[in-house]
Coordinates of C-alpha atoms in Angstrom, one line a residue:
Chain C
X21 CA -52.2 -11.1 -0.1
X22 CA -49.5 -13.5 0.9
X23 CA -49.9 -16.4 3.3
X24 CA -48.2 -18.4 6.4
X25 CA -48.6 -21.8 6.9
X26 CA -49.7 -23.6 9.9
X27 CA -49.4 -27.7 10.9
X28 CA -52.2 -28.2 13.5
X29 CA -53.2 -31.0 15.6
X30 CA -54.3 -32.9 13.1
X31 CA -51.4 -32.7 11.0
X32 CA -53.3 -31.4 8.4
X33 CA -52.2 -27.8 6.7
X34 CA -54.5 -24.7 6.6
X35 CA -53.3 -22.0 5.0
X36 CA -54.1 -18.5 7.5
X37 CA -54.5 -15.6 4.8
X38 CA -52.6 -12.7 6.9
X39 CA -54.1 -9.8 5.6
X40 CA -52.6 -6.9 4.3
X41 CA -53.9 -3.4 5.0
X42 CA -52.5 0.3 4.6
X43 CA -50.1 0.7 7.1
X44 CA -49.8 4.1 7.4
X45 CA -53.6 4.4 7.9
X46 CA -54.1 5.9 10.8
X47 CA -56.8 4.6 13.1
X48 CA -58.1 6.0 16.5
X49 CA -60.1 4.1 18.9
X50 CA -62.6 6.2 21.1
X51 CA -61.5 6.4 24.8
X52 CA -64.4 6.2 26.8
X53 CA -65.7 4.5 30.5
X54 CA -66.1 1.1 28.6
X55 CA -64.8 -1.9 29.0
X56 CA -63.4 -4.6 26.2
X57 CA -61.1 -1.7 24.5
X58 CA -58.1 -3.5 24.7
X59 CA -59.0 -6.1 23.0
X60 CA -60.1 -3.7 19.6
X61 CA -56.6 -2.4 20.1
X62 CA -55.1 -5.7 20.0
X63 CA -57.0 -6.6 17.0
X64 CA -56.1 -3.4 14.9
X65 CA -52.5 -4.4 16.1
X66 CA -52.7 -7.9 14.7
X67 CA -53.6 -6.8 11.4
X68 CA -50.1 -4.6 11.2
X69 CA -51.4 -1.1 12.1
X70 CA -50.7 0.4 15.7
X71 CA -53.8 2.5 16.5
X72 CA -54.3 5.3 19.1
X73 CA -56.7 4.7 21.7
X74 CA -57.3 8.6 23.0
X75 CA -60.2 10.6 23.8
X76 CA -58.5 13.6 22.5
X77 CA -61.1 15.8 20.2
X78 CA -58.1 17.0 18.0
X79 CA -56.3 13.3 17.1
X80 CA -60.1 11.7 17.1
X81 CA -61.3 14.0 14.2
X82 CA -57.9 13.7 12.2
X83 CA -57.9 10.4 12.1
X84 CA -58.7 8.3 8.7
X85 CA -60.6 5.6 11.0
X86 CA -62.6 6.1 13.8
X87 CA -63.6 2.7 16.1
X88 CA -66.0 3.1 18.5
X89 CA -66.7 -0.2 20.7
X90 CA -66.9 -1.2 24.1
X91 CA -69.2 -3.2 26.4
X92 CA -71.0 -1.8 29.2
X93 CA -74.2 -0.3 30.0
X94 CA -76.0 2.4 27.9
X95 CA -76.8 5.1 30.3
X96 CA -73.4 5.8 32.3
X97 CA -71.5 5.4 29.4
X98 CA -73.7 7.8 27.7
X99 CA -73.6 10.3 30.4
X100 CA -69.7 10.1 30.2
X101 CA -69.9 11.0 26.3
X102 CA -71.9 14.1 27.3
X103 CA -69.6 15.1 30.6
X104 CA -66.1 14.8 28.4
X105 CA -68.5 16.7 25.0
X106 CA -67.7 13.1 22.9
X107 CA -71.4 13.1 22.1
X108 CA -71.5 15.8 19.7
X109 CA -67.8 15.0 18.4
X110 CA -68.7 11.4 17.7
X111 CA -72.1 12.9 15.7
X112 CA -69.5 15.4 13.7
X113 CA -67.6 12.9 12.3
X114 CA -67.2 12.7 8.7
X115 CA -64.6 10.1 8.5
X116 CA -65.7 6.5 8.3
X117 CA -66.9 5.2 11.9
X118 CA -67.5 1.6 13.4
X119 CA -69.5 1.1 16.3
X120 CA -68.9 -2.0 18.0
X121 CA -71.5 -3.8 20.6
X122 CA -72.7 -0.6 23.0
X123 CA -70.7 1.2 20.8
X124 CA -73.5 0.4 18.4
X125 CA -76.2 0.8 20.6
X126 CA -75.2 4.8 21.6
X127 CA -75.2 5.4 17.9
X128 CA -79.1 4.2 18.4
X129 CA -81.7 6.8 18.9
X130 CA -82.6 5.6 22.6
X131 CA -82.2 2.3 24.3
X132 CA -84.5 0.6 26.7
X133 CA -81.5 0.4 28.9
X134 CA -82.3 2.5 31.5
X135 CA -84.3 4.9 29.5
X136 CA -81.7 6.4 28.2
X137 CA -81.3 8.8 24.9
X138 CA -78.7 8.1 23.0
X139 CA -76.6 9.8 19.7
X140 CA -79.4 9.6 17.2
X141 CA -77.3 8.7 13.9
X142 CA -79.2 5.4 13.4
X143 CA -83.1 6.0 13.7
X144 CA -83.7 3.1 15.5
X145 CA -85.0 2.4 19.5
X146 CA -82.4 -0.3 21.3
X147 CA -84.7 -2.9 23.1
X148 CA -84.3 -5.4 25.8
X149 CA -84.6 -9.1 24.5
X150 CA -87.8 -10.6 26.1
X151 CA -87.1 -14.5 26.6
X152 CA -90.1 -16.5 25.0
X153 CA -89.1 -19.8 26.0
X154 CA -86.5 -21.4 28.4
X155 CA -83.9 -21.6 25.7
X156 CA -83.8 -18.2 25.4
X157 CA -81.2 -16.9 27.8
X158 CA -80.7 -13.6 28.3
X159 CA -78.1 -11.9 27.2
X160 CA -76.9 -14.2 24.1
X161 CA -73.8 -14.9 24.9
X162 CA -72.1 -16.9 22.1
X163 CA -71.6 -17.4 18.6
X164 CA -74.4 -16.8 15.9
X165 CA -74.6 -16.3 12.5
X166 CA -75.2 -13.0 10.3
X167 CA -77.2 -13.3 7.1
X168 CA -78.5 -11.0 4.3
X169 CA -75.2 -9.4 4.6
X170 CA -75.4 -6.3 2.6
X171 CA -72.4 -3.6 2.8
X172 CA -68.9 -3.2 2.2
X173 CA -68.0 -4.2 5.8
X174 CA -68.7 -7.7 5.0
X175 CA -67.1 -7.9 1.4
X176 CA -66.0 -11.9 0.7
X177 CA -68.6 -13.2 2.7
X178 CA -70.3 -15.9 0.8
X179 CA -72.4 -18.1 3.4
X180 CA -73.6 -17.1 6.6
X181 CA -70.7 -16.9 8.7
X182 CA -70.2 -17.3 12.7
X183 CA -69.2 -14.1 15.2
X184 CA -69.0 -13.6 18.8
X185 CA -71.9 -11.9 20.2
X186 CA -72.8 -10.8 23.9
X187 CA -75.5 -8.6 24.7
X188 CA -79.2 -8.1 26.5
X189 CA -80.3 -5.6 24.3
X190 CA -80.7 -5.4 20.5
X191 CA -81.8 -2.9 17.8
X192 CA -84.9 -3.9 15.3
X193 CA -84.8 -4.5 12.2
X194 CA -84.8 -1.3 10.0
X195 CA -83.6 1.0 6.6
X196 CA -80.1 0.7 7.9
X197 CA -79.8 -2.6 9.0
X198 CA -76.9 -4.3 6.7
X199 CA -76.7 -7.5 8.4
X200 CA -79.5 -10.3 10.3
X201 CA -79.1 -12.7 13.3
X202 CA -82.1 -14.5 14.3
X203 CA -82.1 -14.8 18.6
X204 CA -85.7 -14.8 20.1
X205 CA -86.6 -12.7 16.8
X206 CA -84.5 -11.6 13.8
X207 CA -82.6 -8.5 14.3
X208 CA -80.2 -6.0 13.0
X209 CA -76.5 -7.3 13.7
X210 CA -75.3 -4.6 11.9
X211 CA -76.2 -1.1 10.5
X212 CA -74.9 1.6 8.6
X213 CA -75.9 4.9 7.7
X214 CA -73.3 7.5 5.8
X215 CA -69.6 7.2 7.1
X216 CA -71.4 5.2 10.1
X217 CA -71.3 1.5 10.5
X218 CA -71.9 -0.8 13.5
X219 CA -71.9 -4.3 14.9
X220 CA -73.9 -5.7 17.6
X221 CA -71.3 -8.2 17.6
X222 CA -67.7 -8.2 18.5
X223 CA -65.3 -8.5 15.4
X224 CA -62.1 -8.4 17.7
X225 CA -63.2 -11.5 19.4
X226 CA -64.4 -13.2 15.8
X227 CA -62.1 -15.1 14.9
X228 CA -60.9 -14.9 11.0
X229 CA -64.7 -13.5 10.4
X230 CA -64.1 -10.8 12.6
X231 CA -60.6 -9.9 11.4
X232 CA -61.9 -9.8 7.9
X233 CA -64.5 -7.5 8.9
X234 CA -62.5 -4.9 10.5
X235 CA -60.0 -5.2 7.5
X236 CA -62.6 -4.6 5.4
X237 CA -63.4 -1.8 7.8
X238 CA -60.2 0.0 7.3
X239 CA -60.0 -0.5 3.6
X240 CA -63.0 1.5 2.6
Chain H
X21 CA -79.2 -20.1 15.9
X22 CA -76.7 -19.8 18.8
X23 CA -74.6 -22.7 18.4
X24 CA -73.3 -24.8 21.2
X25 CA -69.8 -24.1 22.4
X26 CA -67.0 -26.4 22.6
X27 CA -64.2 -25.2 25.1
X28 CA -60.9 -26.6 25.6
X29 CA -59.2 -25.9 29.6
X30 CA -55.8 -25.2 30.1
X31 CA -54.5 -25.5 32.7
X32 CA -50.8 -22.9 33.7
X33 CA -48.1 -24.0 36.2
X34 CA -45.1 -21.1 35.6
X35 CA -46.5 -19.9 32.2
X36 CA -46.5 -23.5 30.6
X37 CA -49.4 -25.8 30.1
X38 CA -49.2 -28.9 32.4
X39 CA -50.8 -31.0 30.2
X40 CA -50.8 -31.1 26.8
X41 CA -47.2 -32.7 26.0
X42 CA -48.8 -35.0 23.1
X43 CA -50.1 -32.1 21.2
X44 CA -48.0 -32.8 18.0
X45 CA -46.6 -30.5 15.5
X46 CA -46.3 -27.2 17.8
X47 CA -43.0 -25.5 17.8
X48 CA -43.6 -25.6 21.4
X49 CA -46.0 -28.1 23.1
X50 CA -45.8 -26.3 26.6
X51 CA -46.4 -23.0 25.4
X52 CA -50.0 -21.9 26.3
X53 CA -50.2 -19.2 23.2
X54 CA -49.1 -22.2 20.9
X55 CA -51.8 -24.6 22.4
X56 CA -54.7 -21.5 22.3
X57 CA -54.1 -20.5 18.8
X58 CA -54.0 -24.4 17.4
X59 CA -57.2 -25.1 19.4
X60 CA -58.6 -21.6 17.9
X61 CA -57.5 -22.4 14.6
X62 CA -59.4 -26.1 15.3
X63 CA -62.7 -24.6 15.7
X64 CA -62.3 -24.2 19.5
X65 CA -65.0 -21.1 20.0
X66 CA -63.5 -20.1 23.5
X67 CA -60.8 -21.1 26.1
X68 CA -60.3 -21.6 29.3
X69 CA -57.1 -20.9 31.2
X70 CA -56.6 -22.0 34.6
X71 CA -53.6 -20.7 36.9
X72 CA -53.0 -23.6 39.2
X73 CA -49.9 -22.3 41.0
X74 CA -49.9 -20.9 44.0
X75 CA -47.4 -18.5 44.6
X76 CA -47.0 -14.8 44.2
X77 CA -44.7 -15.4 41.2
X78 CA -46.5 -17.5 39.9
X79 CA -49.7 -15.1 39.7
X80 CA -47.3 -12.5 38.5
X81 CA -46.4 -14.8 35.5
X82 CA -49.8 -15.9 34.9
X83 CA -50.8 -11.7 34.9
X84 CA -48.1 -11.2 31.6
X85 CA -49.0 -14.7 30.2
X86 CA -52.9 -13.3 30.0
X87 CA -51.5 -10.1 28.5
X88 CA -49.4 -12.3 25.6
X89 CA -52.8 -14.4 25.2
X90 CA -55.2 -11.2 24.5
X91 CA -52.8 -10.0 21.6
X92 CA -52.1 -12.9 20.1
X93 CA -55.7 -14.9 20.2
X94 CA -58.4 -13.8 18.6
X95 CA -61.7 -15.7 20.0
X96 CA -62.7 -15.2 23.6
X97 CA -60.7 -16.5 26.6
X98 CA -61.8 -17.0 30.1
X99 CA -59.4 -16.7 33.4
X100 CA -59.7 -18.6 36.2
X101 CA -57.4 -19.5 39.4
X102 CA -56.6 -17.8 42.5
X103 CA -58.7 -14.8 42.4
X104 CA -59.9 -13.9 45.5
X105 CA -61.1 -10.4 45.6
X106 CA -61.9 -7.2 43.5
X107 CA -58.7 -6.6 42.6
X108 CA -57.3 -9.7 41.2
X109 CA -60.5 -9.6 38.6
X110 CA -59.2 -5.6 37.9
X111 CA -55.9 -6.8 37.1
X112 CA -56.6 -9.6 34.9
X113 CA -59.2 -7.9 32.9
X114 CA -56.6 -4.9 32.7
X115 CA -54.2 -7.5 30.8
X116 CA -56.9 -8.3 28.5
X117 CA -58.5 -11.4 29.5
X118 CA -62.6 -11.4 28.1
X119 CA -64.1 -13.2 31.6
X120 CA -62.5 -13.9 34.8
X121 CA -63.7 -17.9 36.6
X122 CA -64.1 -18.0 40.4
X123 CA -65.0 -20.7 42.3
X124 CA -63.3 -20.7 46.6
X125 CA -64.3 -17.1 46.8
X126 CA -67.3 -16.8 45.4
X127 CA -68.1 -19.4 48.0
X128 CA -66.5 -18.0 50.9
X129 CA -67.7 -14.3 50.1
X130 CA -70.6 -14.6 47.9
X131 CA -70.9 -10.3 47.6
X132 CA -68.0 -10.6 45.1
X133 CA -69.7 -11.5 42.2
X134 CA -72.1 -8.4 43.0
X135 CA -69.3 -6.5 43.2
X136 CA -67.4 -8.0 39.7
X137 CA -71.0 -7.4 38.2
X138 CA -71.4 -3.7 39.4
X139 CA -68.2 -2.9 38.2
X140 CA -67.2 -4.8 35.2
X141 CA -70.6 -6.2 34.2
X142 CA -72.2 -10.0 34.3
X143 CA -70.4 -11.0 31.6
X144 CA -67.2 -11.2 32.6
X145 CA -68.7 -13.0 35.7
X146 CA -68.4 -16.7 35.3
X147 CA -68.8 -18.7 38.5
X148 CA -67.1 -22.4 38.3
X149 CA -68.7 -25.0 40.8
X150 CA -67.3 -28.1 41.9
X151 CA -70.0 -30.4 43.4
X152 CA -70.2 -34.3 44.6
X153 CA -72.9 -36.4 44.8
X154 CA -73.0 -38.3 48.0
X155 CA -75.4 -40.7 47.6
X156 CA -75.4 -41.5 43.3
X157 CA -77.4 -44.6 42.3
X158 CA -74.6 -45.3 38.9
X159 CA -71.3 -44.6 39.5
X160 CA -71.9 -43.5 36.3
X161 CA -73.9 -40.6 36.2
X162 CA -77.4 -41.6 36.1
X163 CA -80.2 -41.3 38.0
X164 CA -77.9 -38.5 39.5
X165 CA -80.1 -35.9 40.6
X166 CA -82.0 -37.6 43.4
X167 CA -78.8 -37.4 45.4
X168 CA -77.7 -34.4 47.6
X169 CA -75.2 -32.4 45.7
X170 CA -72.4 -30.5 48.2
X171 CA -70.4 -28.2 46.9
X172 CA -66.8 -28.1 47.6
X173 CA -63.8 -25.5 47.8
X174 CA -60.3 -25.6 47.3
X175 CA -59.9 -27.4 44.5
X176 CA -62.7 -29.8 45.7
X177 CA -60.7 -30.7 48.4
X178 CA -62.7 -28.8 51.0
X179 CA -66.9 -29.6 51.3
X180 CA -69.0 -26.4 52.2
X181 CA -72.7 -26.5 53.6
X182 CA -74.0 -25.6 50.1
X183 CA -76.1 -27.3 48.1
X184 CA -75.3 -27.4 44.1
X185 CA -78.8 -26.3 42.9
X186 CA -79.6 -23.5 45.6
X187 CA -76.1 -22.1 45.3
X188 CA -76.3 -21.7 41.4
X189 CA -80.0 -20.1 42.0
X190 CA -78.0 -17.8 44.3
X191 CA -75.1 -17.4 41.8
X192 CA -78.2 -16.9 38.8
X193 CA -79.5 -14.2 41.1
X194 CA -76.4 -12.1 42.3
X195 CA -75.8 -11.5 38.2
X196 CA -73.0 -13.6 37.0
X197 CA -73.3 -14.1 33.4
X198 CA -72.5 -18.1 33.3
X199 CA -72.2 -20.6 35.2
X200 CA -69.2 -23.4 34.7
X201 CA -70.5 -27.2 36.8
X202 CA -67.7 -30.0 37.1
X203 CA -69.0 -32.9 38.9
X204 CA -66.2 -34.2 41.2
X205 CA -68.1 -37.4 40.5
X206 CA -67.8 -37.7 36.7
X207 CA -64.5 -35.5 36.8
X208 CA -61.3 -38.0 35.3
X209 CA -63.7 -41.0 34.2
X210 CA -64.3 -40.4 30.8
X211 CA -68.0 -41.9 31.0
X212 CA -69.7 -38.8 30.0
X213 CA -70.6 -35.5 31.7
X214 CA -73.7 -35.2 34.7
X215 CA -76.5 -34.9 32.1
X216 CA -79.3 -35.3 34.5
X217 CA -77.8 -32.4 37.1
X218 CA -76.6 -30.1 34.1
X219 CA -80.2 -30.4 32.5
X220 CA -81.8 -29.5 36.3
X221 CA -79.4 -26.7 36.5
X222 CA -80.0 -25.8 32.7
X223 CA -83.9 -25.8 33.0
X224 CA -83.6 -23.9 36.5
X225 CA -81.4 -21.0 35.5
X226 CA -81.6 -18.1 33.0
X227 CA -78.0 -18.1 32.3
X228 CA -75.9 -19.9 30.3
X229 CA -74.5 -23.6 31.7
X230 CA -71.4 -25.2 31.1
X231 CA -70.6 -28.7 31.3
X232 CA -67.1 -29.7 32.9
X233 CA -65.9 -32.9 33.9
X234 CA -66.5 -36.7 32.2
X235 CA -66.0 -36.1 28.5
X236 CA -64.1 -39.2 27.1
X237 CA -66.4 -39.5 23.6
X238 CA -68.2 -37.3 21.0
X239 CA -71.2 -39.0 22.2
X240 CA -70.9 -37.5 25.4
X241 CA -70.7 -34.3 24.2
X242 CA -73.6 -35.0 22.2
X243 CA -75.5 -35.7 25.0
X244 CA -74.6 -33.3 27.4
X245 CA -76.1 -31.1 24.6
X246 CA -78.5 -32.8 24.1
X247 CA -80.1 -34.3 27.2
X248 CA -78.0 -32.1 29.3
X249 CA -79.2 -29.0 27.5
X250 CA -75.9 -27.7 28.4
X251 CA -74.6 -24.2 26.4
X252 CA -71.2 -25.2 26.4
X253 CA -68.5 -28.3 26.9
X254 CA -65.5 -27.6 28.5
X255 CA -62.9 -30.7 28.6
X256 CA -59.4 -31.2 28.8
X257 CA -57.7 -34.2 28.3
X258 CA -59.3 -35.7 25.2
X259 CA -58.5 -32.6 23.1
X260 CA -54.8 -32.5 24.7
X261 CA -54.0 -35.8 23.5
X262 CA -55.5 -35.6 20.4
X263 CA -58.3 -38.1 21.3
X264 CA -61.2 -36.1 19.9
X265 CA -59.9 -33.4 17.2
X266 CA -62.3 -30.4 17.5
X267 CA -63.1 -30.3 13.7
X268 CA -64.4 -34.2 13.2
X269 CA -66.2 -33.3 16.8
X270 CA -67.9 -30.3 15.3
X271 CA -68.8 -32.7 12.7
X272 CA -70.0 -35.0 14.0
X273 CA -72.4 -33.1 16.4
X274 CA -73.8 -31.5 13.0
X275 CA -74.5 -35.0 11.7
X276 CA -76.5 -35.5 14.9
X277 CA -78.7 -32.3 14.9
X278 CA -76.7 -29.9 17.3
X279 CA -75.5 -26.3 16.5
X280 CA -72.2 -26.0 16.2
X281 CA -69.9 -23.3 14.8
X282 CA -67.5 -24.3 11.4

């Protein structure tokens, strides 16, 4: 671990851990019809590692990493999985896997969204957040905190900390949830099950947090 | 808990921040990336960056610019400025901005935001409005709702037939995922943000508000939280010049019972 320093505003000094990862890991990020992927390549990019974003079957199942995020809506982007056969590649992996936001939600047994059946490693039903009073505005679109954090993905974390969340739809509490945010009704912010692990959140839009989850990510 | 947002606006003539020049201790005051990564590193939870140039270079500078911002940044940014139809959202989304802001076309065309919706989704829709009150009690914001609140275009230099609370409704309904309000009235006087109209719009809609335009204290963000029941802040000027440092802000506004990010 070394460090670089930063003067701010305030001219006070915070020290920025830069982390330090493999560099020859190599990571591939799912193609697919969502949107948002840019900005998980950018994030692999910032921590040193230049990551192929492909939909190719052959590179996907060689690589050591496998991201899977976007934002969009369950049931076209499901039905684009199916049409280019990523469903039952995605469900073959054997390499560690994150889901990230819808990403998450496709790794879900169904989702409310449209009715729509979806990969099947987590055994868990996606639902739409019902508001319950005016303060609840739908979808959360903001930060929020994660609690009873219990996996390697969130190794160092000592306190609840803050990540970027937005979403309509959530999956229950359940076995594999690893991680809790409370909106409307506690639920699972993350979940992991074998070589699969997911956020409802976005870790490329999280700040240090969110770096620090997806280094943790690649160091497993 | 969902914590309240505090957003600084910049705003990009050329590729350089306009204001801004008293931000101490960056390599390079004018530089936007610079600017966004000291307010991210402050505790800023989003930005806002607004292309006020006009010309077809300038747009094209602004295009690279959001490119440079979505490697470098790491916390959500919003674009606003100029976009007028389908495509200008396409391209600045394509260079990795999070949301795009539109305000004069939105207005003039209001099928647009269906159309950003359908394609990109409502959250990347965020729909600034500009509004006046013509007949305010207090110059200073309150009673302010009683009034009738026009909205304007152009950079609030143009007034349209539309009423502040029925076009948000209409903005609510069509799908866009927030909504940004700047009262042209409170706008540049540092006496606090439009509580009374933000908490109208805030009570009346079921997606997220944010407050733009009067922010001169903590206490006035406090209260636009508060008694606004406003999402978010947006302000400029009193986080350019240092006047209120994000971190003794978010401080503070623990101290008084809001939810903030730290």
């Amino acid at each position: 671990m070394y460090y670089i320093f930063i003067e701010d505003s305030l001219k006070s000094v915070t020290f920025v851990p830069k982390f330090v990862v493999s560099l020859n890991m190599n990571v591939a990020i799912i193609k697919y019809n969502a949107g948002n992927i840019g900005s998980v390549e950018n994030a692999v990019r910032r921590l040193g590692i230049e990551p192929l974003v492909t939909d190719s079957p052959e590179l996907i199942k060689n690589a050591d990493r496998v991201i899977f995020p976007g934002q969009g809506e369950a049931k076209s982007t499901m039905e684009y999985l199916k049409a280019h056969k990523l469903d039952e590649l995605i469900k073959s992996l054997t390499q560690p896997v994150l889901g990230i936001c819808i990403g998450m939600q496709l790794l879900c047994k169904h989702s409310e969204e449209q009715d729509t059946d979806c990969l099947g490693i987590f055994d868990v039903d996606v639902k739409r957040f019902i508001p319950q009073v005016h303060e609840h505005k739908v979808p959360q679109m903001g930060w929020n905190t994660v609690e009873d954090t219990k996996s390697e993905l969130f190794k160092g974390f000592e306190k609840p900390e803050f990540v970027y969340f937005i979403h309509s739809f959530y999956a229950p509490l359940c076995k594999e949830t690893i991680a809790t945010t409370n909106y409307i009704q506690p639920y699972s912010s993350a979940l992991h099950k074998d070589n699969f692990f997911a956020t409802q959140f976005h870790p490329e839009k999280s700040g240090s947090v969110g770096e620090r989850i997806i280094k943790n990510f690649i160091d497993l | 808990m969902l914590a309240k947002r505090i957003i600084p606006c910049l705003d990009i003539k050329d590729g350089q921040t306009v204001k801004g020049t008293n931000f101490v201790n960056l390599r390079q005051a004018g530089d936007p990336i610079e600017l966004g990564k000291a307010y991210s590193e402050a505790g800023a939870d989003e930005l806002v960056y607004l292309d006020i140039t006009a010309s077809h270079e300038g747009r094209k500078t602004f295009t690279e610019l959001v490119g440079r911002i979505a490697r470098e940044i790491n916390i959500p940014f919003t674009v606003g400025g100029g976009i007028n139809e389908l495509k200008d959202v396409d391209r600045l989304l394509n260079a990795g901005a999070d949301k795009v802001s539109i305000n004069s076309a939105a207005l003039r065309r209001p099928e647009l935001i269906d159309e950003i919706v359908k394609n990109f989704g409502s959250q990347v829709c965020v729909v600034a409005i500009d509004a006046k009150c013509d007949d305010m009690i207090h110059p200073a914001g309150h009673p302010d709702i009683d009034g009738t609140w026009t909205c304007y275009m152009n950079g609030g230099r143009v007034p349209t037939e539309r009423n502040l609370f029925e076009w948000a409704q209409e903005v609510n309904e069509r799908g866009a995922g927030e909504i940004l309000f700047t009262s042209m009235n409170h706008d540049g006087v540092k006496n606090g943000y439009a509580d009374c109209a933000l908490r109208k719009l805030s009570d009346n809609l079921t997606i997220p508000v944010i407050a733009s335009g009067g922010a001169g204290s903590r206490e006035h963000f406090r209260d636009t939280f508060i008694n606004g029941h406003s999402d978010a802040a947006l302000a400029a000027s009193v986080f350019h010049f240092g006047e209120i440092p994000i971190p003794e802000l978010k401080k503070y506004l623990i101290s008084e019972g809001v939810n903030v990010r730290i």
